[in-house]
Coordinates of C-alpha atoms in Angstrom, one line a residue:
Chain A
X218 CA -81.0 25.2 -44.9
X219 CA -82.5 22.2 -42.9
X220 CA -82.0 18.9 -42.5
X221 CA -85.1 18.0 -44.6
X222 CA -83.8 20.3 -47.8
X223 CA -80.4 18.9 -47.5
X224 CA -81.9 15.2 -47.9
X225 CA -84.1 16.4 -50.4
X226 CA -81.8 18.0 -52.7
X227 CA -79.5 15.2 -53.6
X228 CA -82.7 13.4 -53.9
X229 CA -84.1 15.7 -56.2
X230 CA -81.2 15.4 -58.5
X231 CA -80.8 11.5 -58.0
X232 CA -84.2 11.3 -59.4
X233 CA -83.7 13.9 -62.0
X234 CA -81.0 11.3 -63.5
X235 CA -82.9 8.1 -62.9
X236 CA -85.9 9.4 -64.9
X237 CA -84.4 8.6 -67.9
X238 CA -83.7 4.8 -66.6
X239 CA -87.6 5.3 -65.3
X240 CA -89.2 5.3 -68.6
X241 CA -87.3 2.5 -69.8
X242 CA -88.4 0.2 -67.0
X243 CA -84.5 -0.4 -66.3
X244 CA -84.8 0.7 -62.2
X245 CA -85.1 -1.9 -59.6
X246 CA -87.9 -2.4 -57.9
X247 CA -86.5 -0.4 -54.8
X248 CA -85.3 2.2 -57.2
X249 CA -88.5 2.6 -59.0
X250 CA -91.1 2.9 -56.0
X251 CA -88.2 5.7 -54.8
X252 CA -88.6 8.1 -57.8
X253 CA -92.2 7.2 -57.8
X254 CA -92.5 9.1 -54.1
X255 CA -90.2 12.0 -55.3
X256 CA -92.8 12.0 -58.1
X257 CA -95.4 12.6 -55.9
X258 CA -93.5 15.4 -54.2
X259 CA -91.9 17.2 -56.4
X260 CA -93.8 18.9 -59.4
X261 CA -90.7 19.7 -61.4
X262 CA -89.6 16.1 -61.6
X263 CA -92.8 15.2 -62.7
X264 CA -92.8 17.9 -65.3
X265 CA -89.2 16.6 -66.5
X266 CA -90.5 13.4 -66.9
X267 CA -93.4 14.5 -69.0
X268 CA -91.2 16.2 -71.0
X269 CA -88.5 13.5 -71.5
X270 CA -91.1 11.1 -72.7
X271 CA -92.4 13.5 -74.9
X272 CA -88.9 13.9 -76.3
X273 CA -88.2 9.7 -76.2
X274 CA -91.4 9.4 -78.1
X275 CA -90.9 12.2 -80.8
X276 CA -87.5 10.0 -81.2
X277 CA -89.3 6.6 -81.7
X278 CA -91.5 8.5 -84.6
X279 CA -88.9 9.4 -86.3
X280 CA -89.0 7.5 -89.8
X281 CA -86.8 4.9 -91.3
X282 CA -84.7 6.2 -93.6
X283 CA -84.1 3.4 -96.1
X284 CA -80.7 3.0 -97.8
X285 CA -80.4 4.7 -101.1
X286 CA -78.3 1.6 -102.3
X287 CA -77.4 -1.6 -102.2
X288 CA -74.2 -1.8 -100.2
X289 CA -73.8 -5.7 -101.3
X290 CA -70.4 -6.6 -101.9
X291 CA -68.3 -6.4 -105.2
X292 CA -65.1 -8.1 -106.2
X293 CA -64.4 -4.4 -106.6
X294 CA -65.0 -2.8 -103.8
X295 CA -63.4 -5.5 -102.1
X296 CA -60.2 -4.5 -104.3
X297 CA -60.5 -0.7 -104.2
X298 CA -60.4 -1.3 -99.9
X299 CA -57.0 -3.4 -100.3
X300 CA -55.5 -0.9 -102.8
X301 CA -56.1 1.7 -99.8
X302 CA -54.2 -0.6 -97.5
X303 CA -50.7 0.0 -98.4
X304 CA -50.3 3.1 -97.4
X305 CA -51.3 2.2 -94.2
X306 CA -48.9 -0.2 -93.7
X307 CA -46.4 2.5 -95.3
X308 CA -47.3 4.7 -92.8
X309 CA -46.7 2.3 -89.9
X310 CA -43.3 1.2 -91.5
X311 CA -42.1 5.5 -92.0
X312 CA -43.2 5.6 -88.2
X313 CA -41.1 2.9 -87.1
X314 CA -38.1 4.0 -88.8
X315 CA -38.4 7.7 -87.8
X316 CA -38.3 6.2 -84.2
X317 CA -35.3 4.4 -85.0
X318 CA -33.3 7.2 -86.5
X319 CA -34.4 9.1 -83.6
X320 CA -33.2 6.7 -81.4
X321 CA -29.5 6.2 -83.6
X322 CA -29.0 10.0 -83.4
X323 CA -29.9 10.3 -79.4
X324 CA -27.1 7.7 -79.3
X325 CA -24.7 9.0 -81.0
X326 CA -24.7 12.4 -80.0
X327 CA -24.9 10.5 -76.4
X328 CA -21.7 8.7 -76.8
X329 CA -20.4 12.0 -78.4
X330 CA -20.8 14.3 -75.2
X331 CA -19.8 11.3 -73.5
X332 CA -16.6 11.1 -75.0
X333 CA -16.3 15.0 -74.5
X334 CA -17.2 15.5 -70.9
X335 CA -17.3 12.7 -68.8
X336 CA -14.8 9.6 -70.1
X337 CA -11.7 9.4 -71.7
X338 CA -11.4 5.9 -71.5
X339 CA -14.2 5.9 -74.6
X340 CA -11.7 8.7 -76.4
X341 CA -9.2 6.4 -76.1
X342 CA -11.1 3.3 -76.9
X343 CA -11.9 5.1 -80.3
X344 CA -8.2 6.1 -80.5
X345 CA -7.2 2.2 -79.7
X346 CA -6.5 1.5 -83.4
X347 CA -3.6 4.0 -84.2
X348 CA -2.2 3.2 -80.6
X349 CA -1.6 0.2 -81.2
X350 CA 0.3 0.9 -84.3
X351 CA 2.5 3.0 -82.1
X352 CA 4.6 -0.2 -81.1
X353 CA 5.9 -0.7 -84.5
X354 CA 6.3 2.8 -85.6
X355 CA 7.6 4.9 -83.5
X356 CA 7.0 8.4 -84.9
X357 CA 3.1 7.5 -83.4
X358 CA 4.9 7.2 -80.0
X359 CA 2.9 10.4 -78.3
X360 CA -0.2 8.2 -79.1
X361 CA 1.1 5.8 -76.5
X362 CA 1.3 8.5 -74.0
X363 CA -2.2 9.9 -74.7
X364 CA -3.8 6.5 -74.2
X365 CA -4.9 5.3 -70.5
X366 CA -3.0 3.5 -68.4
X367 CA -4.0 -0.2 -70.6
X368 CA -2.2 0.9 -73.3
X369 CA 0.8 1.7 -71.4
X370 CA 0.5 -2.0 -70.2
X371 CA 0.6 -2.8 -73.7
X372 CA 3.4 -0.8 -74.4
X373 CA 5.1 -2.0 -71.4
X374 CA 4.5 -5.5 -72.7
X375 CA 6.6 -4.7 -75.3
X376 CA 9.3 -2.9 -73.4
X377 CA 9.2 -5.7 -70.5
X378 CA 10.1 -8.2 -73.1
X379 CA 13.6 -6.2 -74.4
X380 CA 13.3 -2.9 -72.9
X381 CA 16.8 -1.7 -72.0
X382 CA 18.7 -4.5 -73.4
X383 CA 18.1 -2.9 -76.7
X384 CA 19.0 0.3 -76.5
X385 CA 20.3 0.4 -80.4
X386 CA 16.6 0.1 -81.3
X387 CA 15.8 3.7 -79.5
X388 CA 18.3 5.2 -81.2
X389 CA 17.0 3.8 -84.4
X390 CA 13.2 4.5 -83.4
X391 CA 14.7 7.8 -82.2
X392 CA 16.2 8.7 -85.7
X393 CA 12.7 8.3 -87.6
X394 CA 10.6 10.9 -86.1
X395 CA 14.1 13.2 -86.2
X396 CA 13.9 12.6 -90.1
X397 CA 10.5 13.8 -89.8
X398 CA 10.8 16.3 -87.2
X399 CA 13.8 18.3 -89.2
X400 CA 11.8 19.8 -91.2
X401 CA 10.1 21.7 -88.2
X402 CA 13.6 22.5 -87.1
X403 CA 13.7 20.2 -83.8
X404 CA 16.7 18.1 -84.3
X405 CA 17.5 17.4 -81.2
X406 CA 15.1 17.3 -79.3
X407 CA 13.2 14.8 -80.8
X408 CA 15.4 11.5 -80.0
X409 CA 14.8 12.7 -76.6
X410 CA 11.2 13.2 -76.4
X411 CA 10.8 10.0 -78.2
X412 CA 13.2 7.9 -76.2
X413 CA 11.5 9.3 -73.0
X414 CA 8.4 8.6 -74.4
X415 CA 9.2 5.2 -75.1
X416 CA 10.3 4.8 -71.9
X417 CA 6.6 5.6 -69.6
X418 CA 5.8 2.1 -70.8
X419 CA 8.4 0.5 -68.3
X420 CA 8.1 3.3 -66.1
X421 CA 4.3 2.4 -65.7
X422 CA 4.5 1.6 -62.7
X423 CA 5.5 4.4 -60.8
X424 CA 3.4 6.2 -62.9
X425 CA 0.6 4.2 -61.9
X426 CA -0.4 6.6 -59.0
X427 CA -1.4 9.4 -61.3
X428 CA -5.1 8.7 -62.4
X429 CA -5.6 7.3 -65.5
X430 CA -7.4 10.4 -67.0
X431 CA -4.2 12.6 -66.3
X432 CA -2.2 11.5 -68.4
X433 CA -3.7 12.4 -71.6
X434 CA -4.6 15.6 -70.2
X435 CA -0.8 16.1 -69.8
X436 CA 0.2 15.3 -73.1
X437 CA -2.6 17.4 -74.4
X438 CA -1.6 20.2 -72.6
X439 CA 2.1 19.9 -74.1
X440 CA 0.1 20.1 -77.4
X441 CA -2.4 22.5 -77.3
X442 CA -1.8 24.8 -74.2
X443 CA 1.7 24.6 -74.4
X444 CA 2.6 24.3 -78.0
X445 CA 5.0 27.7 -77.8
X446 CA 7.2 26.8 -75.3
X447 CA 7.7 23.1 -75.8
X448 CA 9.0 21.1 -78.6
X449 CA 5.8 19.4 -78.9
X450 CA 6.2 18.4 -82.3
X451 CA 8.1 15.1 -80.8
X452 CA 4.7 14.2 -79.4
X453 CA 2.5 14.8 -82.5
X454 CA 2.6 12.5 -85.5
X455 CA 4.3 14.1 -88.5
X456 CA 0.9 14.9 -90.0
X457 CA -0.1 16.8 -87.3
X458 CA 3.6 18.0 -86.4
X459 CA 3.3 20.7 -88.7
X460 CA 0.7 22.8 -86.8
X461 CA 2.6 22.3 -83.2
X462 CA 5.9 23.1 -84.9
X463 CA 5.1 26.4 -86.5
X464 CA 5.7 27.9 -83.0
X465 CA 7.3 25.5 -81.0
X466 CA 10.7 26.7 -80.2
X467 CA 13.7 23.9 -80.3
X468 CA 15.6 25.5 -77.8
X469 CA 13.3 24.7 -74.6
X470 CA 13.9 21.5 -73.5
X471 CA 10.6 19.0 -73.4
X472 CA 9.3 20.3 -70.4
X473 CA 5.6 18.4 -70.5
X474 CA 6.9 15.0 -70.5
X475 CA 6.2 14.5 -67.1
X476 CA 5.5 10.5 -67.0
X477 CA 9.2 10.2 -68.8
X478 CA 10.7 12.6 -66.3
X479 CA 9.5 9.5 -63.6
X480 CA 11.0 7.7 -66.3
X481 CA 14.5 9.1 -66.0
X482 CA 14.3 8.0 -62.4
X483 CA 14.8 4.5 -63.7
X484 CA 18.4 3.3 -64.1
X485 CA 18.1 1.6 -67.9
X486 CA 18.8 4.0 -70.9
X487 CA 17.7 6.8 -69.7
X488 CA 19.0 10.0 -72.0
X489 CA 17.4 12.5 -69.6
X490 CA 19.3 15.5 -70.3
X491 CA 18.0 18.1 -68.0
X492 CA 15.8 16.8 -65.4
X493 CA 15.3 19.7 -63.3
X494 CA 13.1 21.3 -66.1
X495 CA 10.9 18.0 -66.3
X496 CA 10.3 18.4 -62.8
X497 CA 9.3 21.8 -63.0
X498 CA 6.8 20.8 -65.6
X499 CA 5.2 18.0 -63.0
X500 CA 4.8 20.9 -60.4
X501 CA 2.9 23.3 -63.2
X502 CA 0.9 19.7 -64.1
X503 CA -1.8 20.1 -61.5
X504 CA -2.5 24.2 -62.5
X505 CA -2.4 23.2 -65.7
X506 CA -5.1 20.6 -65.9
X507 CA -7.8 22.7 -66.0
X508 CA -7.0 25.0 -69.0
X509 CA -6.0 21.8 -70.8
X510 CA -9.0 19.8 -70.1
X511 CA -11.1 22.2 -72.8
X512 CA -8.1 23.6 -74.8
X513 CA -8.4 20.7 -77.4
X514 CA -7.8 23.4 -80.2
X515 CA -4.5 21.5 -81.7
X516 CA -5.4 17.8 -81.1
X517 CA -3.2 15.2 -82.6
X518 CA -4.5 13.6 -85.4
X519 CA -5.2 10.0 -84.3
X520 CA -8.0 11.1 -81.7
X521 CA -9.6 13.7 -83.9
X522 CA -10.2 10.7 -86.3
X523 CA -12.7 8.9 -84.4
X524 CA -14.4 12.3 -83.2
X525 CA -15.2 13.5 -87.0
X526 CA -16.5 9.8 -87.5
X527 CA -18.3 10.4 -84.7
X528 CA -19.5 13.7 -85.8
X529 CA -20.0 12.4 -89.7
X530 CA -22.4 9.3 -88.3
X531 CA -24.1 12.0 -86.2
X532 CA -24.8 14.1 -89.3
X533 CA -26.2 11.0 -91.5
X534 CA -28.2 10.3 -88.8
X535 CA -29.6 13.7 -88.7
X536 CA -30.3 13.3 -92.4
X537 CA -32.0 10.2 -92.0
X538 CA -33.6 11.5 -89.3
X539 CA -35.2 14.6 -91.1
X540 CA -36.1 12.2 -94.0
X541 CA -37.8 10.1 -92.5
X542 CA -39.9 12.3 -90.4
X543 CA -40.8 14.2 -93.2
X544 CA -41.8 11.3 -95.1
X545 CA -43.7 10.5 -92.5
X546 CA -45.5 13.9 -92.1
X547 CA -46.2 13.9 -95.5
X548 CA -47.9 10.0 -95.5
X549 CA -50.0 10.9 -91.9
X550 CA -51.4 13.8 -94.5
X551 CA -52.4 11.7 -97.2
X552 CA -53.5 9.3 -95.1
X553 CA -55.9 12.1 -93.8
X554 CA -56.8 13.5 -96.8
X555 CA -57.9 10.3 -98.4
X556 CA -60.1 9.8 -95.3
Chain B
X137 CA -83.3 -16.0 -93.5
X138 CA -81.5 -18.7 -91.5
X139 CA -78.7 -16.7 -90.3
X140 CA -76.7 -18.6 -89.1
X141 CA -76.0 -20.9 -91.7
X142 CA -75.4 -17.3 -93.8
X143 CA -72.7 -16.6 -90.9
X144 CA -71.2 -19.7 -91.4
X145 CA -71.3 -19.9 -95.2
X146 CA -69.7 -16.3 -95.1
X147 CA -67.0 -17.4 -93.0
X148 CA -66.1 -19.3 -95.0
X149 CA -65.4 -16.7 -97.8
X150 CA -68.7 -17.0 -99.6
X151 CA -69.7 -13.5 -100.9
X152 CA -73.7 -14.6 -102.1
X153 CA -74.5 -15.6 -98.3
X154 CA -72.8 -12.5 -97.0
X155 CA -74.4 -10.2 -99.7
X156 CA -77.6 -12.0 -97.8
X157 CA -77.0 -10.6 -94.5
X158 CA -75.9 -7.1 -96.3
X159 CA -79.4 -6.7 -97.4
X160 CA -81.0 -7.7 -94.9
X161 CA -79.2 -5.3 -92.6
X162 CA -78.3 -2.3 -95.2
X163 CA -81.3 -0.3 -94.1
X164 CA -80.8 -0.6 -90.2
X165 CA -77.2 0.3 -90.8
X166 CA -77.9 3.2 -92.7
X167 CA -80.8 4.7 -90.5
X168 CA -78.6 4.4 -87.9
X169 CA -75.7 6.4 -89.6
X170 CA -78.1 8.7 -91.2
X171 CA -79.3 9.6 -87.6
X172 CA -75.6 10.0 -86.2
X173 CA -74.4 11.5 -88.7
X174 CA -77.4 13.7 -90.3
X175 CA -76.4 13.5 -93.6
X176 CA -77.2 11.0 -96.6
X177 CA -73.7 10.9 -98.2
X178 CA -71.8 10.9 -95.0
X179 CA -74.9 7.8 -93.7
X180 CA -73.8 5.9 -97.5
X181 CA -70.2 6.2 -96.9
X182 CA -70.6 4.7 -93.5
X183 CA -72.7 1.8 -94.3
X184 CA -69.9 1.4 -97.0
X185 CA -67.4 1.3 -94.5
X186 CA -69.1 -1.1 -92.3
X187 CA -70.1 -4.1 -94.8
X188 CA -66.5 -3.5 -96.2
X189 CA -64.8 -4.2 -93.4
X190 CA -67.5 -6.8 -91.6
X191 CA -66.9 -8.8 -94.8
X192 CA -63.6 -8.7 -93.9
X193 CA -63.8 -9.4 -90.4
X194 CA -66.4 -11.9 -90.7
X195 CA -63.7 -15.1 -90.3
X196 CA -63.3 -13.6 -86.5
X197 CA -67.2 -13.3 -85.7
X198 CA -66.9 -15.7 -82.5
X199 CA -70.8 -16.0 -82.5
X200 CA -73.6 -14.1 -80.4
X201 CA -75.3 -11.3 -82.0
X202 CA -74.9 -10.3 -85.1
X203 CA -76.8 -7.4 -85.3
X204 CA -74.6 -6.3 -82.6
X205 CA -71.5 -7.0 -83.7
X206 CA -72.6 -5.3 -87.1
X207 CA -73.8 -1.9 -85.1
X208 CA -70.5 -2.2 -83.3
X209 CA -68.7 -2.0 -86.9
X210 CA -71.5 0.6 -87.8
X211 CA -71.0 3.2 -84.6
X212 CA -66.9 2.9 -85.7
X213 CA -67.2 3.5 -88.9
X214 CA -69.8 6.6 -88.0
X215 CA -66.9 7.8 -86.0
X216 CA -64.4 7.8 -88.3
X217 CA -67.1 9.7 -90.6
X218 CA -67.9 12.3 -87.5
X219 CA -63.5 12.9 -87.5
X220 CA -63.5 13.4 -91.4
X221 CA -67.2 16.4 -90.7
X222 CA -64.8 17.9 -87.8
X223 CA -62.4 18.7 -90.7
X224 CA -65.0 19.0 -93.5
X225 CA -67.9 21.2 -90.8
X226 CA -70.1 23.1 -93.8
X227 CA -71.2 19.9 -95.4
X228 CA -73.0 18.1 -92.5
X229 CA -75.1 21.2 -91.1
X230 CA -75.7 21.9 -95.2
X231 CA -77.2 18.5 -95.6
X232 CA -79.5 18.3 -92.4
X233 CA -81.3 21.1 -93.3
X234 CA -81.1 20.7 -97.3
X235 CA -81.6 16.7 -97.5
X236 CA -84.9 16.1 -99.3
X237 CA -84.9 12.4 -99.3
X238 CA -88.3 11.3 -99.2
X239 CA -88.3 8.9 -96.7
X240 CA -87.8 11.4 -94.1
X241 CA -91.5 12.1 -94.7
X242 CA -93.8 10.6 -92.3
X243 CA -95.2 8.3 -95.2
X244 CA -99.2 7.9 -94.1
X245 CA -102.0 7.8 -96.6
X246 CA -104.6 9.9 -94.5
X247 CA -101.7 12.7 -93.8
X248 CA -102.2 15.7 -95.3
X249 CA -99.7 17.5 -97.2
X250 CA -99.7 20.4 -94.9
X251 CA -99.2 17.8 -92.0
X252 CA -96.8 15.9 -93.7
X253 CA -94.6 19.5 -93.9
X254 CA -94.7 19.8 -90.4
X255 CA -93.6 16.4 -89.4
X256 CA -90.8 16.9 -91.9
X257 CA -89.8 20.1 -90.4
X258 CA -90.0 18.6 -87.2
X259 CA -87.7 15.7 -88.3
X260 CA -85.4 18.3 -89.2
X261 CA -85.7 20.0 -86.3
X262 CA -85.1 17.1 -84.0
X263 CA -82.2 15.8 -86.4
X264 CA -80.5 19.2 -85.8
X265 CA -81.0 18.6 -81.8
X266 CA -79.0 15.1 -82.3
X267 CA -76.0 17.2 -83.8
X268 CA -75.6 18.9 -81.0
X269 CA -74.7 16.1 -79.1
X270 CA -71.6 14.8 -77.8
X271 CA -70.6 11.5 -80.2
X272 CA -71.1 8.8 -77.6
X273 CA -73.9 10.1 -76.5
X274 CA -75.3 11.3 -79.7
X275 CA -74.8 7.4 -80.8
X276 CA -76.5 5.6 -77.1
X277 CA -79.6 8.0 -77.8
X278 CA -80.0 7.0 -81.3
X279 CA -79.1 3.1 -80.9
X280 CA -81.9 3.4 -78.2
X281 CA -84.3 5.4 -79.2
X282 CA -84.4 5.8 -82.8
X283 CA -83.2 1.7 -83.4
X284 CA -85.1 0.5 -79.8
X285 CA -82.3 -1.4 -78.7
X286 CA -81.9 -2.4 -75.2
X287 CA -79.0 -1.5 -72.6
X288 CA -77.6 -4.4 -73.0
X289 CA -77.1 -4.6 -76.7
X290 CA -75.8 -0.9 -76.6
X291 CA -73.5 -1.7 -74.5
X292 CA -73.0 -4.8 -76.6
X293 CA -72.3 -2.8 -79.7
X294 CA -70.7 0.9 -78.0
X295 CA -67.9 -1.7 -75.7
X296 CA -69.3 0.5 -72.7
X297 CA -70.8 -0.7 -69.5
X298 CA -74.5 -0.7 -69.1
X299 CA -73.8 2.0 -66.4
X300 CA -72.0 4.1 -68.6
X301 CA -74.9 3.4 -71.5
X302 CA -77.6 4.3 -69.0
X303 CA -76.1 8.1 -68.0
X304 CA -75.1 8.9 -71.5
X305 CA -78.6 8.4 -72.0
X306 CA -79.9 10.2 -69.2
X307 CA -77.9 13.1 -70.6
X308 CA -78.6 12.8 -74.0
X309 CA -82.5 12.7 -73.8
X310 CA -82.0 15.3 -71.3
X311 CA -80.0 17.5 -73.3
X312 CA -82.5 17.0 -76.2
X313 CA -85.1 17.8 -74.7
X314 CA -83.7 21.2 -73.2
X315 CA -83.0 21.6 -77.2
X316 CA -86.4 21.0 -78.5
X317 CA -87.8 23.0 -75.1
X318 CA -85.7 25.9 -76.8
X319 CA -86.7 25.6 -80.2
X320 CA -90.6 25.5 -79.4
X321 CA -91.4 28.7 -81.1
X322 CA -90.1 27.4 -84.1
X323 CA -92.1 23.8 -84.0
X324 CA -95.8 23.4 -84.9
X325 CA -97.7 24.1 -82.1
X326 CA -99.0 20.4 -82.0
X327 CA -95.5 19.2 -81.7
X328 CA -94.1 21.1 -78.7
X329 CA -93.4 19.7 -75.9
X330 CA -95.1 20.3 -72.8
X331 CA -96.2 19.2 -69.1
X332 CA -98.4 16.7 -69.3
X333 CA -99.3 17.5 -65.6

């Protein structure tokens, strides 16, 4: 190909577009004298333009179609529009709201597999409102243990204020959850367990080296993992004793309490009757940690509360959620259907 | 007509000085739809449309060209009428080649009738050509060529750029005329196109 036909083809094809422009008169004066040249040149241009003006001109004589009506205005007409406009605005409304829902559910179920998988400092947040009943009744004690290390503080709050000097009131708060743990044939063993468990509050502070997230994962692990071989029914409220107790044994002695076992350490009224098994159960801690961290089968009662909220919210919002955007569906095909 | 004092008074909520401007207006409006759309009822439904809702958007007119600003309403509302034929596709190709409005015959006293046949069947013939069209261009070739407006007012009443107006009407009349080129056998002889040389 030469240099000339290379020119000449993007020429050829600049024209070709500018013809249109042409007829109209809408080149410059540059432009104009340009196609004129490649006019001269090039037959097939000029046959295109003959052609297009041809076509322009068969246009122009097409006739004026004249309205078959009057379209004037009407107080009617005017009405009959705005009676269509609701359902626009409907429409927009139903749109909105699915997003909303949308958005409620992605948060919830969020926060839910957050709760699960990455913090348990949310769990316990959720759990905070039985906790802090634990104070004043002492059967909830495990729930102290199962909270993070702010609870604790809490507890030890309490403990700091009369914590050995009363040790009447353990054996008091001791003899509760024995009322309510004889029916699952633990009689002794639960004024231990509760008096040990009482006692991580003050011991919180040697404690305080274990990660926060640990500790529940011990006390779960007493419960669920290790319900046949502990007495675990000390750590479970008497609602949810009854599961842990059907095959707990009372003869072992509470091996998972491993924050009281620091506990016994501590010279105030410590009952501590056989340490060397609570040590043992520290040592299995770490091994254990794993199995325990998705065991969750038997879970007290006070966390699973806020999960099944959690869970019920999640479902509503699904509900909503599938309302909504079927509402919506259903407007977008009126809305189309009525044009 | 002084229209602006019509604008004004229909501003201002008066429906006689709008109903005014509606008649002046009604058949430019509808020529133009008829041509986009290629179809009488579709063409009345659109010019409909457009006085509806330019008698409610007349408070927000900020002044210029009316006729504009009223094409502008008129090329949207054809749109909206091209979306509802997408869905609805037998009725439009039905009425281009069906319609037998009598305006779409060249109206001339010293025509013949056999002549006026042929001009209709070329009217048909070119209105089918203008279906097969893209929309925007389909609307610049018929704002330009069927209504004579300038580049400037299309662009006025499309929201494109003149550049944009000028090669969506390159294409279009090109396009057209490849159509009619293809359809010669079937126009009268004294209608095809050919080199002028």
């Amino acid at each position: 190909m030469s240099l000339l036909d290379k020119w000449r083809k993007p020429e050829h094809q600049w024209v070709d577009e500018s013809l249109s422009a042409y007829l109209d008169g809408e080149l410059s004066p540059a432009e104009k004298s340009r196609v004129e040249q490649h006019l001269h040149e090039c037959e097939a241009c000029a046959q295109n333009l003959a052609t297009l003006r041809q076509t322009v001109s068969l246009l122009r004589e097409l006739p004026a179609k004249r309205a078959p009506r009057s379209f004037t205005i009407r107080p009617v007409s005017i009405r009959a529009k705005r009676a269509a406009a609701p359902p626009a605005w409907g429409y927009g409304l139903l749109k909105g709201a699915t997003a909303l829902a949308a958005l409620l559910l992605v948060l919830l179920v969020g926060g839910d597999l957050a709760i699960h998988f990455v913090g348990f400092p949310l769990a316990s947040w959720g759990a905070g409102a039985p906790a802090e009943e634990v104070a004043m009744a002492p059967a909830m004690e495990p729930s102290m243990a199962l909270a993070p290390e702010e609870e604790q503080a809490i507890l030890g709050q309490d403990k700091t204020e009369a914590p050995a000097a009363e040790p009447p009131t353990n054996q008091e708060e001791a003899t509760a959850p024995a009322e309510a743990a004889d029916e699952y044939e633990t009689p002794e063993e639960m004024p231990t367990a509760e008096a040990r468990a009482e006692e991580t509050g003050p011991a919180g502070t040697p404690v305080a080296p274990v990660p926060s997230g640990e500790e529940p994962l011990l006390e779960e692990e007493g419960v669920g993992a290790g319900a046949a071989e502990t007495p675990t029914a000390a750590l479970a409220t008497p609602a949810a004793a009854p599961t842990v107790g059907e095959t707990s044994e009372p003869t072992a002695p509470p091996a998972p309490e491993t924050v009281p076992a620091e506990a016994t350490q501590e010279p105030e009224a410590a009952p501590s009757p056989t340490p060397t098994p609570q040590v043992l159960a520290m040592a299995e801690v770490p091994q254990r940690e794993g199995e325990v961290e998705y065991a969750g089968g038997v879970q007290p009662e006070e966390e699973a509360l806020p999960f099944s909220a959690l869970r019920l919210a999640e479902l509503v919002a699904l509900g909503v959620l599938v309302l909504l955007a079927t509402g919506t569906f259903v407007s977008a095909w009126l809305r189309r259907r009525s044009g | 007509m002084d229209e602006k004092a019509l604008i004004a008074a229909a501003r201002r909520g008066d429906t006689h000085s709008f109903n005014e401007l509606v008649s002046h207006y009604q058949d430019m409006v509808y020529n133009v739809a008829y041509r986009i759309l290629g179809d009488s009822q579709a063409a009345a439904d659109a010019s409909q449309d457009t006085f509806l809702s330019a008698y409610q958007a007349v408070g927000k007119f900020k002044g210029g060209s009316f006729k504009a600003w009223l094409l502008r309403i008129a090329t949207n509302a054809c749109y909206d009428q091209l979306r509802l034929q997408k869905r609805r596709p037998t009725s439009s190709l039905e009425a281009v080649y069906t319609d037998s409005d009598s305006s779409s015959h060249f109206v001339n006293g010293r025509e013949s009738p056999e002549e006026s046949a042929l001009r209709h069947e070329l009217g048909q013939t070119i209105q089918g050509g203008i279906g097969t069209l893209p929309a925007e261009q389909r609307v610049t070739l018929v704002l330009s060529d069927v209504q004579g407006l300038s580049y400037v007012e299309i662009a006025l009443a499309t929201g494109a750029s003149v550049g944009t107006v000028k090669s969506r009407l390159s294409r279009a009349r090109a396009r057209l005329r490849d159509y009619l080129l293809d359809q010669a056998e079937l126009l009268p002889a004294h209608y095809r196109l050919r080199s002028e040389g």
